[in-house]
Tab-separated table of C-alpha atoms in Angstrom:
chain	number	residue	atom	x	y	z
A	1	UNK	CA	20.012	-3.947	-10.548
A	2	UNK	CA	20.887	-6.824	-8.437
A	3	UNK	CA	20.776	-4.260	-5.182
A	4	UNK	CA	17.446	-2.700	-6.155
A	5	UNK	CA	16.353	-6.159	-6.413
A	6	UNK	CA	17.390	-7.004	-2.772
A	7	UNK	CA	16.453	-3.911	-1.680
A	8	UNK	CA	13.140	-4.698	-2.543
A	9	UNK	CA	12.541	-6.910	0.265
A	10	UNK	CA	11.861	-4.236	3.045
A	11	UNK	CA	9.071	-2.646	0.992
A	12	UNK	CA	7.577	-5.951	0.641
A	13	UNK	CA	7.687	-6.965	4.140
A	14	UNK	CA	6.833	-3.567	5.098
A	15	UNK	CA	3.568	-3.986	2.910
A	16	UNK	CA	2.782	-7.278	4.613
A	17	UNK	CA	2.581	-6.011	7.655
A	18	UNK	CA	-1.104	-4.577	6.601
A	19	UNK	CA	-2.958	-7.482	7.600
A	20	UNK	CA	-5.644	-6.719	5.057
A	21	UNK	CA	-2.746	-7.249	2.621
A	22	UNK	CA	-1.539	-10.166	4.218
A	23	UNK	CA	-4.747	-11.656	4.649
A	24	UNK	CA	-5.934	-10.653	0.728
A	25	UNK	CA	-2.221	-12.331	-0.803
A	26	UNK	CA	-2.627	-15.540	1.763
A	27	UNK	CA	-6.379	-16.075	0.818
A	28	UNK	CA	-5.640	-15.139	-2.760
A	29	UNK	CA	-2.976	-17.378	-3.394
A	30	UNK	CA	-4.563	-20.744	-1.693
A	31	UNK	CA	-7.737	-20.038	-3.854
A	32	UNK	CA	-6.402	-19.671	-7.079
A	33	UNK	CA	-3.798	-22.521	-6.543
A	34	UNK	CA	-6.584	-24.629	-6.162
A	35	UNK	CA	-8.191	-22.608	-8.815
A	36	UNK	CA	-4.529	-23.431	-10.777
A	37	UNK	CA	-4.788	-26.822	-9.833
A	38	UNK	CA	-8.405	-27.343	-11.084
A	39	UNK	CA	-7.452	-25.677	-14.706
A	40	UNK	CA	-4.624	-27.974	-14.837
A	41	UNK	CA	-7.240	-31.134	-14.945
A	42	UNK	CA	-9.324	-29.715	-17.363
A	43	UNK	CA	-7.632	-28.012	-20.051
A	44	UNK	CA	-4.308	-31.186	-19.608
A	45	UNK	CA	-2.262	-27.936	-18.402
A	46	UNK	CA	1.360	-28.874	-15.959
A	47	UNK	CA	0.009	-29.185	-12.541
A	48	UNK	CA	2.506	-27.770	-10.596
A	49	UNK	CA	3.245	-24.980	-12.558
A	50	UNK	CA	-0.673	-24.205	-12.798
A	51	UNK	CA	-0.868	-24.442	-9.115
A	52	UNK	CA	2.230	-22.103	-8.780
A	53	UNK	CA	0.386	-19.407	-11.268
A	54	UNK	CA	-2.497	-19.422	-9.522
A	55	UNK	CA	-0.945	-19.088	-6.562
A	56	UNK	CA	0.986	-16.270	-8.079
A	57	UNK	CA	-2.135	-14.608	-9.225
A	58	UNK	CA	-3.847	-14.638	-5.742
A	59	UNK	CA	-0.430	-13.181	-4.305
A	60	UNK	CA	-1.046	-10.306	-7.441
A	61	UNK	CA	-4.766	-9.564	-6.956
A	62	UNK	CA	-4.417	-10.249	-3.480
A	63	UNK	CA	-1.683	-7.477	-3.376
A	64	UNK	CA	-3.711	-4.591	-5.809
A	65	UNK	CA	-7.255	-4.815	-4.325
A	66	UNK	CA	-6.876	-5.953	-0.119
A	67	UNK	CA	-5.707	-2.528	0.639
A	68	UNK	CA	-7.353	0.832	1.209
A	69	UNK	CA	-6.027	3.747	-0.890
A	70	UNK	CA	-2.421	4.698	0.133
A	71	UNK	CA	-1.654	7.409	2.611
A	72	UNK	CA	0.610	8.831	-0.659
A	73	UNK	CA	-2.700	9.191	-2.516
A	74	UNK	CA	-4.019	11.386	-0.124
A	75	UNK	CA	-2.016	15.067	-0.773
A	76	UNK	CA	-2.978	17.614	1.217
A	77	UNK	CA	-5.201	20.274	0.068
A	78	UNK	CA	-5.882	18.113	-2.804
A	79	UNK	CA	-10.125	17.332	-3.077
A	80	UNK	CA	-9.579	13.143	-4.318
A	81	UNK	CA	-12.261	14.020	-7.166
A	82	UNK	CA	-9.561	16.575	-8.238
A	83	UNK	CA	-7.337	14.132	-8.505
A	84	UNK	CA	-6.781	12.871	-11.871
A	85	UNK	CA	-8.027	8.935	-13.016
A	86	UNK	CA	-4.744	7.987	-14.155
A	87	UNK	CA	-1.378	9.333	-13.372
A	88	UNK	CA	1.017	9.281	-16.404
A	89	UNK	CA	4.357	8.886	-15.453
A	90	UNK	CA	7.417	7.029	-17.123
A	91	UNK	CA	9.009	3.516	-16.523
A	92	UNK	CA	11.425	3.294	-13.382
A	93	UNK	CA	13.323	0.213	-11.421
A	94	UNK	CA	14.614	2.783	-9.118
A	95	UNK	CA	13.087	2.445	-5.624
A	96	UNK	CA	11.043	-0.097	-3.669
A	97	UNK	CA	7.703	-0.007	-4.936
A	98	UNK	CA	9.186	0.752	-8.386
A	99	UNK	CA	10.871	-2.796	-8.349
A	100	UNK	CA	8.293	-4.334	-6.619
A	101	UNK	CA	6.067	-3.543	-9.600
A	102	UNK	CA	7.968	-4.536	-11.682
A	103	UNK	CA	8.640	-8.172	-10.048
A	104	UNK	CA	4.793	-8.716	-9.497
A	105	UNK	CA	3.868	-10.185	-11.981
A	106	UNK	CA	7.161	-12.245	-12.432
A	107	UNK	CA	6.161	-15.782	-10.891
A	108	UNK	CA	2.631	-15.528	-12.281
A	109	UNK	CA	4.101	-15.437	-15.959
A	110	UNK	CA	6.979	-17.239	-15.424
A	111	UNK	CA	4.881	-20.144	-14.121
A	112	UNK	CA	2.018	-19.823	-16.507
A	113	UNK	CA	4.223	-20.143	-19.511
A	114	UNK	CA	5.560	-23.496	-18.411
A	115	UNK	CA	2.174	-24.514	-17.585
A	116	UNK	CA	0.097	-23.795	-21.037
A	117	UNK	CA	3.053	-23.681	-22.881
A	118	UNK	CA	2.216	-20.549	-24.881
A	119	UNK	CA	4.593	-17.796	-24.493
A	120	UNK	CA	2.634	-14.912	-26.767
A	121	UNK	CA	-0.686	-15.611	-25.383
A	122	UNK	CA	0.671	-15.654	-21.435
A	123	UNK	CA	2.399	-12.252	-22.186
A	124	UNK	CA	-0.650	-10.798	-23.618
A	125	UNK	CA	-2.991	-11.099	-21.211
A	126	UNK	CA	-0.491	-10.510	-18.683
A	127	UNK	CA	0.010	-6.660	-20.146
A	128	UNK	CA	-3.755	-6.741	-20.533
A	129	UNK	CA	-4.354	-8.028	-16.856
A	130	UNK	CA	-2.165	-5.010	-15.749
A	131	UNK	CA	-4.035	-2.508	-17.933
A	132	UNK	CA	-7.342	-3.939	-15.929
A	133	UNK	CA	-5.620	-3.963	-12.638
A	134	UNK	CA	-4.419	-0.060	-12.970
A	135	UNK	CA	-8.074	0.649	-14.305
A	136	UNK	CA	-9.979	-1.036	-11.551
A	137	UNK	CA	-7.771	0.770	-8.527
A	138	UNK	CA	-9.361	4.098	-8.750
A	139	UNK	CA	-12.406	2.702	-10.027
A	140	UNK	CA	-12.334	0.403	-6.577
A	141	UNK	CA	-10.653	2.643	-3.878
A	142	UNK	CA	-7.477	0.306	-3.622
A	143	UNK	CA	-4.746	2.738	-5.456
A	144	UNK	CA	-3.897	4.466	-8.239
A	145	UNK	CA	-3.461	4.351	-11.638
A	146	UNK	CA	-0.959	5.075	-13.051
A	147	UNK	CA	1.150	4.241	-16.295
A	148	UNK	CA	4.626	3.545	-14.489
A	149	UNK	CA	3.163	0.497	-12.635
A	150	UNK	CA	1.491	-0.607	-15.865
A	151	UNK	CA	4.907	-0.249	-17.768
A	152	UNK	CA	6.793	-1.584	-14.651
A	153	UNK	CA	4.367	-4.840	-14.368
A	154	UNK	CA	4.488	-5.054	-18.491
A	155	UNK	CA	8.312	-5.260	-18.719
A	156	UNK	CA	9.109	-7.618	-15.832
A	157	UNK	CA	6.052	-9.862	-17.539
A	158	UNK	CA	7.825	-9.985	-21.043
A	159	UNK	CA	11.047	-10.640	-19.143
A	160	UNK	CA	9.296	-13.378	-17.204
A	161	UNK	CA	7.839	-14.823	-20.446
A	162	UNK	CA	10.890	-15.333	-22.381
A	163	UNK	CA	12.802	-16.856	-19.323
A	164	UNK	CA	9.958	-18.982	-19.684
A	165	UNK	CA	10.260	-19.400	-23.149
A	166	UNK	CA	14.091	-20.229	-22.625
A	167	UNK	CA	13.570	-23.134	-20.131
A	168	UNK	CA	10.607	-24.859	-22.327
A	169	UNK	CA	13.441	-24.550	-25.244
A	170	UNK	CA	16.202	-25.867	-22.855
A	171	UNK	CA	13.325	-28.601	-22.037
A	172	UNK	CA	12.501	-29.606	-25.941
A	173	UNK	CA	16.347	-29.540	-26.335
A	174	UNK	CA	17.162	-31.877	-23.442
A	175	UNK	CA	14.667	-34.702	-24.030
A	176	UNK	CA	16.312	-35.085	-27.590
């Protein structure tokens, strides 16, 4: 796992070097960390984690909707209306943009649980903001959709979510 993990980084830099990507995660992430940080003043949310989960979620939608449809997406002989909305396919970790999938959405949880302190609620809508995302792709021109990278974001999330959980506990336990 560890070495899918690290493996991981070449796909990611490889992705970055789309400077519509780049661009998208760069201008995503310093908007919604303000965004993160402006949240954090109203609703008495942790400001540096709020900042870091907004910045996380600019880095996600920045990621999902700054690029043009993949040169994958495009089979030959294949007319794209043909093609079908969603692609149902099982949960992997095995490959780049497998893992990478399945990181995503790690910070952005991770972060967001230690900021509004609400483990169930973060996880939620962090399954039901990768539903949207997968929806919105083909609906948008910027992917596909498809149920592996809904089950790949959705597990690293609930991962992400109860290592949150576990350093708010270690938190409450350590100011006793």
């Amino acid at each position: 796992m560890v070495g899918s993990v690290w493996g991981t980084i070449p796909t990611i830099l490889y992705t970055l070097e789309n400077p519509l990507i780049a661009g998208g995660v760069v201008l995503g992430g310093v908007l919604l960390g303000i965004g993160g940080w402006q949240a954090a003043k109203r609703f008495g949310w942790r400001r540096g984690p709020s900042v870091a989960a907004g910045i996380s979620l600019g880095v996600v939608l920045g990621a999902t909707f700054s690029r043009t449809l993949p040169d994958y997406a495009s089979m030959p002989g294949v007319v794209p209306r043909e093609r079908p909305f969603c692609y149902v396919n099982g949960f992997s970790a095995v490959g780049g943009n497998e893992m990478i999938n399945v990181l995503l959405f790690v910070p952005l949880v991770f972060f967001a649980v230690l900021a509004v302190r609400r483990v169930l609620v973060v996880a939620g809508a962090a399954v039901a903001l990768s539903a949207v995302v997968e929806l919105l792709q083909p609906l948008t021109h910027r992917g596909l959709c498809e149920t592996q990278d809904f089950l790949n974001n959705s597990a690293g999330s609930l991962v992400a979510a109860a290592a949150g959980a576990a350093v708010l506990a270690l938190g409450r336990v350590a100011s006793r």
